[in-house]
Coordinates of C-alpha atoms in Angstrom, one line a residue:
M1 CA -0.1 0.0 0.3
R2 CA 1.3 3.7 -0.8
R3 CA 1.5 5.8 2.4
V4 CA -0.8 6.7 4.1
P5 CA -1.0 10.4 5.6
T6 CA -1.1 9.2 8.9
L7 CA 0.9 6.4 8.3
P8 CA 4.5 7.9 8.0
T9 CA 6.6 4.4 6.8
A10 CA 9.2 3.3 5.3
A11 CA 6.2 3.6 1.7
A12 CA 6.9 6.8 2.3
V13 CA 11.0 7.5 2.0
V14 CA 10.8 5.7 -1.2
A15 CA 7.1 7.0 -2.2
A16 CA 6.4 3.7 -3.5
V17 CA 2.8 1.8 -4.0
V18 CA 3.7 -1.3 -2.1
V19 CA 2.2 -4.9 -1.8
L20 CA 0.5 -5.6 1.3
C21 CA -1.4 -8.4 0.8
V22 CA -2.3 -11.8 2.4
A23 CA -1.6 -15.1 0.7
F24 CA -4.7 -16.9 0.4
T25 CA -3.0 -20.2 -1.9
A26 CA -5.8 -22.4 -0.3
G27 CA -8.7 -20.0 -1.7
V28 CA -11.7 -20.0 -3.1
A29 CA -11.9 -20.6 -7.0
A30 CA -12.5 -18.1 -9.4
T31 CA -15.5 -17.6 -11.5
P32 CA -14.5 -19.6 -15.0
D33 CA -14.3 -16.5 -16.9
A34 CA -11.6 -14.6 -14.8
G35 CA -8.8 -15.1 -16.2
S36 CA -10.2 -14.5 -20.2
V37 CA -9.2 -12.2 -22.3
A38 CA -8.6 -11.7 -26.3
A39 CA -5.9 -14.7 -27.2
T40 CA -4.9 -12.8 -30.7
S41 CA -4.9 -9.8 -32.8
D42 CA -7.4 -10.6 -35.2
G43 CA -9.4 -12.9 -32.7
G44 CA -12.6 -11.1 -32.8
P45 CA -14.0 -8.0 -30.7
T46 CA -12.0 -6.6 -27.5
A47 CA -14.3 -4.7 -24.5
P48 CA -13.7 -1.1 -24.4
G49 CA -10.4 -0.3 -23.8
A50 CA -8.3 -3.3 -24.6
A51 CA -6.5 -4.2 -27.1
P52 CA -6.1 -8.0 -28.6
S53 CA -2.6 -10.2 -27.4
A54 CA 0.0 -10.6 -30.3
S55 CA 0.1 -14.7 -31.5
A56 CA 3.4 -16.2 -31.3
E57 CA 4.3 -15.8 -34.6
E58 CA 4.1 -12.1 -34.5
C59 CA 6.1 -12.1 -31.3
D60 CA 9.5 -11.7 -32.3
A61 CA 12.4 -10.1 -30.8
G62 CA 12.8 -6.2 -30.3
D63 CA 11.0 -3.5 -28.5
G64 CA 7.8 -4.5 -30.0
T65 CA 6.1 -1.9 -27.1
E66 CA 3.1 -1.9 -29.7
L67 CA 2.4 -5.9 -29.6
V68 CA 0.3 -7.1 -26.6
G69 CA 1.3 -10.2 -24.8
C70 CA 4.7 -10.3 -26.2
W71 CA 7.7 -8.6 -24.1
N72 CA 11.4 -8.7 -25.3
G73 CA 10.7 -11.5 -28.0
T74 CA 8.9 -13.8 -25.2
H75 CA 5.2 -14.4 -25.6
Y76 CA 2.8 -15.1 -23.1
E77 CA 1.8 -18.8 -24.0
D78 CA 5.7 -19.6 -23.0
S79 CA 7.1 -20.4 -19.9
V80 CA 10.3 -20.7 -17.7
D81 CA 12.7 -23.6 -17.6
F82 CA 13.2 -23.4 -14.0
A83 CA 10.5 -25.0 -11.4
E84 CA 10.4 -22.6 -8.7
T85 CA 11.8 -18.8 -8.1
D86 CA 14.1 -20.1 -5.5
G87 CA 17.3 -18.2 -5.8
L88 CA 17.0 -17.1 -9.3
N89 CA 20.3 -15.8 -11.3
E90 CA 20.7 -12.6 -13.1
T91 CA 19.1 -14.6 -16.2
Q92 CA 16.7 -16.3 -14.6
L93 CA 15.1 -13.1 -12.8
A94 CA 15.6 -11.1 -16.4
A95 CA 13.8 -14.4 -18.3
L96 CA 10.8 -14.7 -15.6
T97 CA 10.3 -10.2 -15.6
D98 CA 9.7 -10.9 -19.9
L99 CA 7.9 -13.2 -19.7
T100 CA 5.9 -11.9 -16.4
M101 CA 5.5 -8.9 -18.0
A102 CA 3.9 -10.2 -21.7
R103 CA 1.1 -12.2 -19.3
V104 CA 0.5 -9.3 -17.4
E105 CA -0.2 -7.5 -20.7
H106 CA -2.7 -10.3 -22.1
V107 CA -4.7 -10.0 -18.8
R108 CA -4.7 -6.5 -18.6
Q109 CA -4.7 -5.8 -22.6
R110 CA -2.8 -2.9 -23.0
P111 CA 1.0 -3.1 -23.2
F112 CA 3.8 -1.6 -21.4
R113 CA 5.7 1.4 -22.7
E114 CA 9.0 0.7 -21.1
D115 CA 11.2 -2.0 -20.0
V116 CA 11.1 -2.1 -15.4
P117 CA 14.0 -2.7 -13.9
V118 CA 13.5 -4.9 -10.6
E119 CA 15.9 -5.5 -8.3
T120 CA 16.4 -7.4 -4.5
V121 CA 16.6 -5.9 -1.3
A122 CA 17.4 -7.9 2.2
R123 CA 14.5 -7.6 4.6
S124 CA 17.0 -6.4 6.7
E125 CA 18.2 -3.6 5.3
Y126 CA 14.8 -2.8 4.4
L127 CA 13.9 -2.4 7.6
N128 CA 16.4 -0.4 8.6
D129 CA 16.0 1.8 5.8
T130 CA 11.8 2.3 6.4
A131 CA 12.1 2.5 10.3
S132 CA 10.0 5.8 10.6
G133 CA 12.2 8.1 12.2
N134 CA 10.5 10.4 9.9
G135 CA 7.7 12.5 11.0
S136 CA 8.0 15.2 12.8
E137 CA 7.5 15.1 16.7
A138 CA 4.5 16.9 16.1
F139 CA 3.1 15.0 13.4
R140 CA 4.0 11.9 15.7
R141 CA 2.0 13.3 18.8
W142 CA -1.1 14.3 16.2
N143 CA -1.4 10.8 14.6
D144 CA -1.2 9.5 18.1
Q145 CA -4.4 10.9 18.8
V146 CA -5.9 10.2 15.7
W147 CA -5.1 6.5 16.6
E148 CA -6.3 6.6 19.8
A149 CA -9.5 8.4 18.7
L150 CA -10.6 5.0 16.9
F151 CA -9.6 2.9 20.1
V152 CA -6.7 0.8 18.1
V153 CA -3.5 2.4 19.8
G154 CA -3.8 3.1 23.6
E155 CA -2.7 5.9 24.9
G156 CA 0.9 5.7 26.2
T157 CA 1.5 3.3 22.8
D158 CA 3.4 5.3 19.9
A159 CA 1.1 4.6 16.5
N160 CA 4.0 5.3 14.2
S161 CA 5.8 2.0 15.4
E162 CA 2.7 0.0 15.7
I163 CA 2.4 0.8 11.8
D164 CA 5.6 0.1 11.6
S165 CA 5.3 -2.9 12.9
V166 CA 2.7 -3.6 10.1
F167 CA 4.4 -2.2 7.0
G168 CA 8.4 -3.5 8.1
G169 CA 6.9 -7.1 8.1
A170 CA 4.7 -7.2 5.7
V171 CA 5.9 -5.5 2.3
S172 CA 7.9 -8.3 -0.1
G173 CA 7.9 -6.1 -2.9
F174 CA 6.9 -2.2 -4.4
Y175 CA 7.1 -0.3 -7.3
S176 CA 8.7 3.7 -7.1
P177 CA 7.5 5.6 -9.2
S178 CA 9.8 8.1 -8.5
Q179 CA 12.8 5.9 -9.5
D180 CA 10.1 3.5 -12.2
Q181 CA 11.3 0.7 -10.8
I182 CA 10.5 -2.6 -8.5
V183 CA 11.8 -3.6 -5.3
I184 CA 11.7 -6.8 -4.3
V185 CA 12.2 -7.4 -0.6
V186 CA 14.2 -10.9 -0.1
P187 CA 15.5 -12.8 3.5
D188 CA 19.1 -12.1 4.5
G189 CA 21.5 -13.8 2.7
E190 CA 19.9 -14.9 -0.1
S191 CA 18.9 -15.3 -3.6
P192 CA 16.2 -13.5 -4.8
D193 CA 13.5 -15.6 -4.0
I194 CA 10.4 -13.8 -5.8
D195 CA 6.5 -14.9 -5.7
P196 CA 5.6 -14.0 -9.4
S197 CA 2.2 -12.6 -7.9
T198 CA 4.0 -10.6 -6.4
L199 CA 6.0 -9.1 -9.2
A200 CA 2.8 -9.5 -11.4
H201 CA 1.3 -7.0 -9.2
E202 CA 3.9 -4.5 -9.1
L203 CA 4.3 -5.0 -12.7
L204 CA 0.6 -3.6 -13.5
H205 CA 1.4 -0.7 -10.8
A206 CA 4.0 -0.2 -13.1
M207 CA 2.1 -0.5 -16.0
Q208 CA -0.3 2.3 -14.0
D209 CA 2.8 4.7 -13.8
Q210 CA 3.1 4.2 -17.0
Y211 CA 0.1 5.8 -18.4
H212 CA -1.2 7.5 -15.2
D213 CA 1.8 8.7 -13.7
L214 CA 1.7 7.8 -10.1
T215 CA 3.4 10.8 -8.7
D216 CA 0.7 12.8 -9.8
P217 CA -1.2 14.5 -6.5
R218 CA -4.6 13.1 -7.0
Y219 CA -2.9 9.2 -6.7
V220 CA -2.1 10.6 -2.9
G221 CA -5.0 11.4 -0.6
A222 CA -4.6 14.3 1.7
T223 CA -6.2 12.0 4.2
Q224 CA -6.6 9.2 5.7
D225 CA -9.9 8.3 3.9
G226 CA -8.8 9.9 0.8
D227 CA -5.8 7.4 0.4
L228 CA -7.2 4.8 1.0
A229 CA -9.9 5.8 -1.4
V230 CA -7.5 6.1 -4.4
D231 CA -6.4 2.9 -3.7
G232 CA -9.7 1.1 -4.0
V233 CA -8.5 1.8 -7.7
V234 CA -5.2 1.9 -7.6
E235 CA -4.6 -1.6 -5.4
G236 CA -7.6 -2.7 -6.7
E237 CA -6.9 -3.0 -10.5
A238 CA -3.7 -4.3 -9.2
V239 CA -5.5 -7.1 -6.9
H240 CA -8.1 -7.8 -10.3
V241 CA -5.2 -8.4 -13.1
E242 CA -3.5 -10.5 -10.0
E243 CA -6.4 -12.6 -9.3
R244 CA -7.1 -13.1 -13.3
Y245 CA -3.3 -14.2 -13.9
A246 CA -3.8 -16.5 -11.2
A247 CA -7.1 -18.0 -13.0
R248 CA -5.0 -18.1 -16.3
C249 CA -2.0 -19.7 -14.0
D250 CA -4.7 -22.4 -13.0
A251 CA -6.2 -23.2 -16.0
N252 CA -3.7 -23.1 -18.6
W253 CA 0.0 -21.5 -17.8
T254 CA 2.5 -22.7 -16.6
C255 CA 4.1 -20.7 -14.0
A256 CA 6.2 -21.0 -11.1
E257 CA 6.2 -22.0 -7.5
A258 CA 5.5 -18.7 -4.7
P259 CA 8.1 -19.3 -2.8
E260 CA 7.9 -20.0 0.8
S261 CA 7.3 -17.8 3.5
D262 CA 11.5 -15.8 4.8
G263 CA 10.9 -16.6 8.1
E264 CA 11.3 -12.8 8.3
G265 CA 7.7 -11.4 7.2
G266 CA 5.2 -11.8 9.4
G267 CA 6.2 -15.4 11.4
D268 CA 6.7 -15.0 14.3
Q269 CA 6.1 -11.2 14.5
E270 CA 3.4 -9.5 16.1
F271 CA 0.8 -6.8 14.6
N272 CA -1.9 -4.9 15.4
F273 CA -4.5 -6.1 13.8
G274 CA -6.6 -2.9 13.9
I275 CA -4.1 -1.0 11.6
L276 CA -3.2 -3.7 9.6
Q277 CA -7.2 -4.5 8.9
T278 CA -7.5 -0.8 8.0
V279 CA -4.8 -1.1 5.4
L280 CA -5.7 -3.8 3.7
Q281 CA -9.4 -2.6 3.0
P282 CA -8.6 -1.4 -0.3
Y283 CA -6.9 -4.7 -1.4
G284 CA -10.0 -6.7 -1.2
D285 CA -13.5 -4.0 -2.1
G286 CA -10.9 -2.6 -4.3
A287 CA -10.4 -5.6 -6.3
V288 CA -14.1 -6.3 -6.0
Y289 CA -14.9 -2.5 -7.4
V290 CA -12.8 -2.2 -10.2
G291 CA -14.4 -6.0 -11.8
E292 CA -17.3 -4.9 -11.5
L293 CA -16.4 -1.5 -13.5
R294 CA -14.5 -3.7 -16.0
D295 CA -17.8 -6.4 -15.8
E296 CA -19.8 -2.9 -17.1
G297 CA -17.5 -0.9 -18.9
G298 CA -14.8 -2.9 -19.9
W299 CA -10.9 -1.7 -19.2
A300 CA -12.2 1.8 -20.6
A301 CA -14.4 2.1 -17.2
V302 CA -11.0 1.3 -14.7
N303 CA -9.0 4.3 -17.6
E304 CA -11.8 6.5 -16.4
T305 CA -11.9 6.1 -12.9
M306 CA -7.7 5.8 -12.9
N307 CA -8.0 9.5 -13.8
D308 CA -10.7 10.3 -11.6
P309 CA -10.0 8.0 -8.5
P310 CA -12.9 7.7 -5.2
A311 CA -12.7 10.3 -2.7
S312 CA -14.1 8.1 0.2
T313 CA -13.6 4.6 1.1
A314 CA -17.5 4.4 1.3
E315 CA -17.8 4.9 -2.4
V316 CA -15.6 1.6 -2.7
I317 CA -16.7 -0.3 0.0
H318 CA -20.5 0.4 -1.4
R319 CA -19.0 0.3 -4.8
N320 CA -21.2 3.9 -5.6
P321 CA -19.1 6.2 -7.8
D322 CA -21.9 8.4 -6.9
Y323 CA -21.6 8.8 -3.5
E324 CA -23.2 11.6 -1.7
E325 CA -20.9 13.1 1.1
G326 CA -22.5 15.7 3.7
N327 CA -20.9 19.0 4.7
V328 CA -19.1 18.4 8.4
T329 CA -20.3 21.4 10.8
F330 CA -16.9 21.9 12.8
E331 CA -15.8 25.5 15.0
D332 CA -12.8 25.6 17.0
A333 CA -14.3 27.2 20.2
A334 CA -11.8 25.8 22.5
T335 CA -10.8 27.3 25.6
D336 CA -7.9 27.9 28.0
G337 CA -5.2 27.1 26.2
W338 CA -6.3 24.2 24.0
E339 CA -4.7 24.4 20.2
T340 CA -4.9 22.0 17.1
Y341 CA -2.4 20.9 14.8
A342 CA -2.7 23.7 11.6
D343 CA 0.2 22.3 10.2
Q344 CA -1.1 18.8 10.1
G345 CA -3.9 17.2 8.4
V346 CA -6.2 19.0 6.1
G347 CA -6.4 22.6 8.4
G348 CA -5.5 20.2 11.5
A349 CA -8.1 17.5 11.1
E350 CA -7.8 13.7 9.5
T351 CA -11.0 12.4 8.5
A352 CA -11.0 8.3 9.0
G353 CA -13.3 7.9 6.6
E354 CA -15.9 4.5 6.8
A355 CA -13.8 1.8 6.2
S356 CA -11.6 3.2 9.8
M357 CA -14.5 3.8 11.4
F358 CA -15.7 0.0 11.2
V359 CA -11.9 -1.4 11.8
M360 CA -12.3 0.6 15.3
F361 CA -15.8 -0.8 15.6
W362 CA -15.1 -4.9 15.2
Y363 CA -11.3 -4.2 16.7
Q364 CA -13.4 -4.1 20.0
S365 CA -14.2 -7.6 19.8
L366 CA -10.9 -9.1 18.2
E367 CA -8.9 -7.2 20.9
Y368 CA -11.0 -6.7 23.7
R369 CA -13.5 -9.3 23.8
N370 CA -16.3 -6.2 23.3
A371 CA -19.8 -6.7 21.3
V372 CA -19.7 -4.0 19.8
L373 CA -21.0 -3.8 16.1
D374 CA -23.8 -6.1 17.0
P375 CA -25.0 -6.2 21.0
D376 CA -27.2 -9.0 20.6
A377 CA -24.5 -11.7 18.8
T378 CA -21.6 -13.2 20.8
V379 CA -18.0 -11.8 20.9
R380 CA -16.9 -14.6 18.3
E381 CA -19.8 -13.4 16.4
N382 CA -18.7 -9.6 15.7
V383 CA -15.4 -11.4 15.3
Q384 CA -17.1 -13.7 11.6
I385 CA -18.8 -10.3 11.1
H386 CA -15.4 -8.9 9.2
L387 CA -14.7 -12.3 8.0
D388 CA -17.1 -13.0 5.8
A389 CA -17.3 -10.8 2.7
E390 CA -19.7 -11.9 -0.3
A391 CA -17.3 -11.5 -2.6
Q392 CA -14.4 -14.1 -2.3
L393 CA -10.8 -13.4 -3.7
Q394 CA -8.5 -16.7 -5.1
T395 CA -5.7 -14.8 -4.2
R396 CA -6.2 -13.5 -1.1
A397 CA -8.5 -13.5 2.0
S398 CA -11.5 -11.1 1.5
Y399 CA -13.1 -9.1 4.1
N400 CA -16.3 -7.1 5.3
Y401 CA -16.0 -3.7 5.6
A402 CA -20.5 -3.2 5.1
H403 CA -22.5 -2.0 8.5
P404 CA -25.3 -0.7 9.4
V405 CA -23.6 1.1 12.2
T406 CA -21.7 2.8 9.8
D407 CA -23.1 2.8 6.8
G408 CA -25.0 5.8 6.1
W409 CA -21.1 7.5 6.8
A410 CA -21.2 11.0 5.4
G411 CA -18.0 12.9 6.5
D412 CA -16.2 13.0 9.4
E413 CA -13.4 15.5 10.7
L414 CA -11.0 14.3 13.8
Y415 CA -9.4 17.7 15.3
P416 CA -6.7 16.5 17.7
Y417 CA -5.8 19.0 20.3
R418 CA -2.6 19.4 22.0
N419 CA -2.6 22.1 26.1
G420 CA 0.5 21.8 27.3
D421 CA 1.4 18.1 27.8
R422 CA -2.6 17.8 27.6
D423 CA -3.6 15.5 24.9
G424 CA -7.7 16.1 23.3
Y425 CA -9.3 15.8 20.2
V426 CA -13.1 16.5 18.7
W427 CA -14.5 14.4 16.2
A428 CA -17.1 15.7 14.5
T429 CA -19.1 13.3 12.2
E430 CA -22.0 13.6 9.7
W431 CA -24.9 11.0 9.1
Q432 CA -27.4 10.0 5.7
A433 CA -30.0 10.3 8.0
E434 CA -30.8 10.7 11.3
A435 CA -30.9 6.5 12.2
D436 CA -27.9 6.6 10.6
A437 CA -26.2 8.8 13.3
A438 CA -28.3 7.6 16.0
A439 CA -26.5 3.8 15.3
F440 CA -23.0 5.1 15.2
R441 CA -23.6 7.0 18.2
D442 CA -25.5 4.1 20.3
A443 CA -22.4 1.5 18.9
Y444 CA -19.9 4.3 20.1
V445 CA -21.2 4.3 23.6
R446 CA -21.5 0.8 23.7
M447 CA -17.5 0.6 22.8
L448 CA -16.8 3.3 26.0
T449 CA -19.4 1.3 28.6
A450 CA -17.1 -2.0 27.5
H451 CA -14.0 0.5 29.1
G452 CA -15.6 1.9 31.5
D453 CA -16.9 0.8 34.9
A454 CA -20.4 2.8 34.8
E455 CA -23.1 2.9 32.9
Y456 CA -23.4 5.7 30.0
A457 CA -26.0 8.6 31.2
A458 CA -26.8 10.5 28.3
G459 CA -26.2 14.5 28.5
T460 CA -23.5 13.8 30.4
V461 CA -19.5 13.4 30.1
Y462 CA -18.8 9.7 30.7
E463 CA -15.2 8.8 32.3
I464 CA -12.8 5.6 31.5
G465 CA -10.3 5.0 34.2
D466 CA -6.9 5.1 34.2
E467 CA -6.5 0.7 33.8
S468 CA -8.3 1.0 30.5
E469 CA -5.7 1.5 27.4
F470 CA -8.1 4.4 25.9
P471 CA -9.1 6.9 29.8
G472 CA -10.3 9.5 30.1
A473 CA -13.4 11.9 29.6
Y474 CA -15.9 11.7 26.8
G475 CA -18.7 13.8 25.9
V476 CA -20.9 12.1 22.9
E477 CA -23.1 14.9 21.3
K478 CA -25.6 14.2 18.7
D479 CA -27.8 16.8 17.1
G480 CA -29.9 15.4 13.7
T481 CA -27.7 14.3 11.4
S482 CA -24.2 15.1 13.4
V483 CA -22.8 13.4 16.2
T484 CA -19.6 14.6 17.6
I485 CA -17.4 13.6 20.3
T486 CA -15.2 15.2 22.5
H487 CA -12.0 13.5 24.6
A488 CA -9.8 15.6 27.1
P489 CA -7.9 14.1 30.0
S490 CA -10.8 15.1 32.4
P491 CA -14.2 15.8 32.6
A492 CA -13.5 19.9 32.7
G493 CA -11.6 19.4 29.6
V494 CA -14.0 18.2 27.7
L495 CA -16.2 21.7 28.2
E496 CA -12.8 23.9 27.4
L497 CA -12.6 21.8 24.1
R498 CA -16.8 22.3 23.6
P499 CA -17.7 25.4 26.1
D500 CA -21.2 25.7 24.1
A501 CA -21.5 21.3 24.4
D502 CA -24.8 20.5 26.1
L503 CA -23.0 18.1 28.3
A504 CA -23.2 18.0 32.1
L505 CA -20.4 17.0 34.5
P506 CA -20.4 13.7 36.2
D507 CA -21.3 13.7 39.9
A508 CA -23.6 16.7 39.4
D509 CA -25.9 16.4 42.3
D510 CA -27.9 19.0 41.7
G511 CA -28.2 18.4 38.3
T512 CA -26.4 21.2 37.1
D513 CA -23.4 21.3 35.4
S514 CA -20.6 24.1 35.9
D515 CA -22.0 26.1 33.3
G516 CA -25.4 26.6 34.5
T517 CA -26.7 24.6 31.7
D518 CA -29.6 21.6 32.8
G519 CA -28.6 18.3 32.8
G520 CA -32.1 17.4 33.9
D521 CA -32.9 14.5 31.8
G522 CA -29.6 14.1 29.6
N523 CA -31.4 14.9 26.2
T524 CA -29.6 16.2 23.8
T525 CA -30.3 19.1 21.3
D526 CA -32.2 16.9 18.5
G527 CA -34.7 15.8 22.1
D528 CA -34.1 11.9 21.0
E529 CA -31.7 10.8 22.8
A530 CA -34.5 9.5 25.8
D531 CA -35.9 7.1 23.4
D532 CA -32.6 6.0 21.2
G533 CA -29.9 7.6 22.9
D534 CA -31.0 5.4 27.0
E535 CA -28.4 3.3 25.5
N536 CA -28.1 1.2 28.9
T537 CA -25.3 -0.3 27.7
S538 CA -25.8 -3.1 30.3
D539 CA -26.6 -5.3 26.9
E540 CA -22.4 -5.1 27.1
G541 CA -21.6 -6.0 29.9
G542 CA -24.4 -9.0 30.3
D543 CA -21.9 -10.2 27.5
G544 CA -18.6 -10.6 29.1
S545 CA -17.6 -7.3 27.5
D546 CA -15.4 -6.5 30.7
G547 CA -13.3 -8.9 29.3
S548 CA -14.3 -11.3 32.0
D549 CA -14.9 -15.1 31.0
D550 CA -19.2 -13.8 32.4
G551 CA -21.3 -14.0 30.0
D552 CA -20.5 -14.2 26.3
G553 CA -17.2 -16.0 27.1
G554 CA -19.1 -19.2 27.9
S555 CA -22.0 -18.8 25.2
T556 CA -19.1 -18.6 22.3
E557 CA -17.7 -21.7 24.0
G558 CA -21.5 -23.1 23.8
S559 CA -22.4 -21.9 20.3
T560 CA -19.8 -23.9 18.4
P561 CA -18.1 -26.3 19.7
G562 CA -14.2 -26.3 19.5
F563 CA -14.5 -22.5 18.3
G564 CA -14.0 -20.0 20.9
V565 CA -13.1 -16.3 21.4
P566 CA -9.4 -17.5 21.6
A567 CA -10.3 -20.1 18.4
A568 CA -12.1 -17.0 16.6
L569 CA -8.6 -15.2 17.6
V570 CA -6.0 -17.9 16.3
A571 CA -8.5 -18.4 13.1
L572 CA -8.4 -14.9 11.9
V573 CA -4.1 -15.0 12.4
A574 CA -4.6 -17.9 10.3
A575 CA -6.8 -16.4 7.3
L576 CA -4.2 -13.5 7.5
A577 CA -1.5 -16.0 6.8
L578 CA 0.3 -14.5 9.9
V579 CA 0.2 -11.5 7.2
A580 CA 1.9 -10.7 4.6
R581 CA 3.2 -14.2 3.0
R582 CA 2.6 -12.3 0.1
T583 CA 2.6 -8.3 -0.5
V584 CA 2.0 -5.9 -2.8

């Protein structure tokens, strides 16, 4: 994956398009026509935006850049004369690259314009080069608040290090648009050991660069959601081509065997699965989106979308190029020394987006055993929501990022604040309908109370104790289609950040908060809190949400023999293939 603004990784150093995906070698079979493409130059009509492939007779040595399915005299129906890619010498690497380029041309029905150099780098060198010493202190502090707001990286944990743990161990190759070359990460002290699918994926990125110029600013989103959205088509097309490539290998091509893991790219390494599953979203949803574009309008439709990339992950998740966003209303009214980071993000703000919000709620089940997405289901069933994707991929696991608590996303702006050594944030979110806003607010309150000890009182600042990874005070306000979340170390800090908030301080015996507003019955400004906001999050407490073995722990063990919560985690790790057996 290319660098997301909030993910300052090695990819930022080399301005690379990185393969970050999950091996799924025992995957679901592709659809019968997944690898079907035009075979010869006179083989009949082709889809819009496509070019027919050359015959073997037409594929003579020479540049032949106008031919499809032929590179440096190698035809896409040829085969390499070595069974595995273990320990390739320079001659074998060049032969494998020429054959893979010819085959990518055939599958994509478009010729490369020039050669693509392929280099290798030892994993230890890659890790040293990509350790995130990059990023100012201000950025790192700002970014910590972004991931803490998503309840993925706890207070006191460096988000940048957590991100490095994902990218450093998961990347097996990348294409650098600034250097016009592919770099394959190989085990220390060994000859190049290349997964042909990784090579095909990165070569497709090189082709994209030759036609669309991936250094163009439109291919780097200004926000986390924007960058993941752009990757929905950039990585989506690469995975879609890889899927069709794999189908041809299964059907009638002789393809080199994929190498075994180098033992350093994930086998013994721990990952933050919240970050991992966030950055994986474009590789699954994007591939399905691109597949639908191609089915409906041929490669021409994919080219058009590359020229005008998606603006939000919601567009990719719901495969709707006309997805409408709303206007997020936010005014900085903070007092008592609180200030935003004007030079970070977009005017100090990050946009998390639908994909990140879904992962936020789902991660509570995986990491903290809290049923947040669906409080009436077990923790195991909440974990499974993410694993049950309608569309299946052959080359990697596919995941679901759609759920009613986040489906109605229409925009969000997350503003980290600082005040001396104190940190906080205000997160303004907008939803397509009041019911969507209520669903999000309800799920968010479930998440809060799962980390706290008390029930939630609508209209009152909620506190989470220091024993949690996310301690401090939280204010949740719903006003029509808007939900605003405020976090500070103390309840008073919440009202310093949002002095006009209709929120009471906790433990106010007379029902009046510190600024004289009536805490009363806890209703918020839209008047619907008494009905849809009185979550009474005891439904989480009874579900074992405090991490105890009470409630859901027992029901999970009984619901599916041998597949309790610990087994669910093991199953997820297995599905992720311990991350990055192959990355693109």
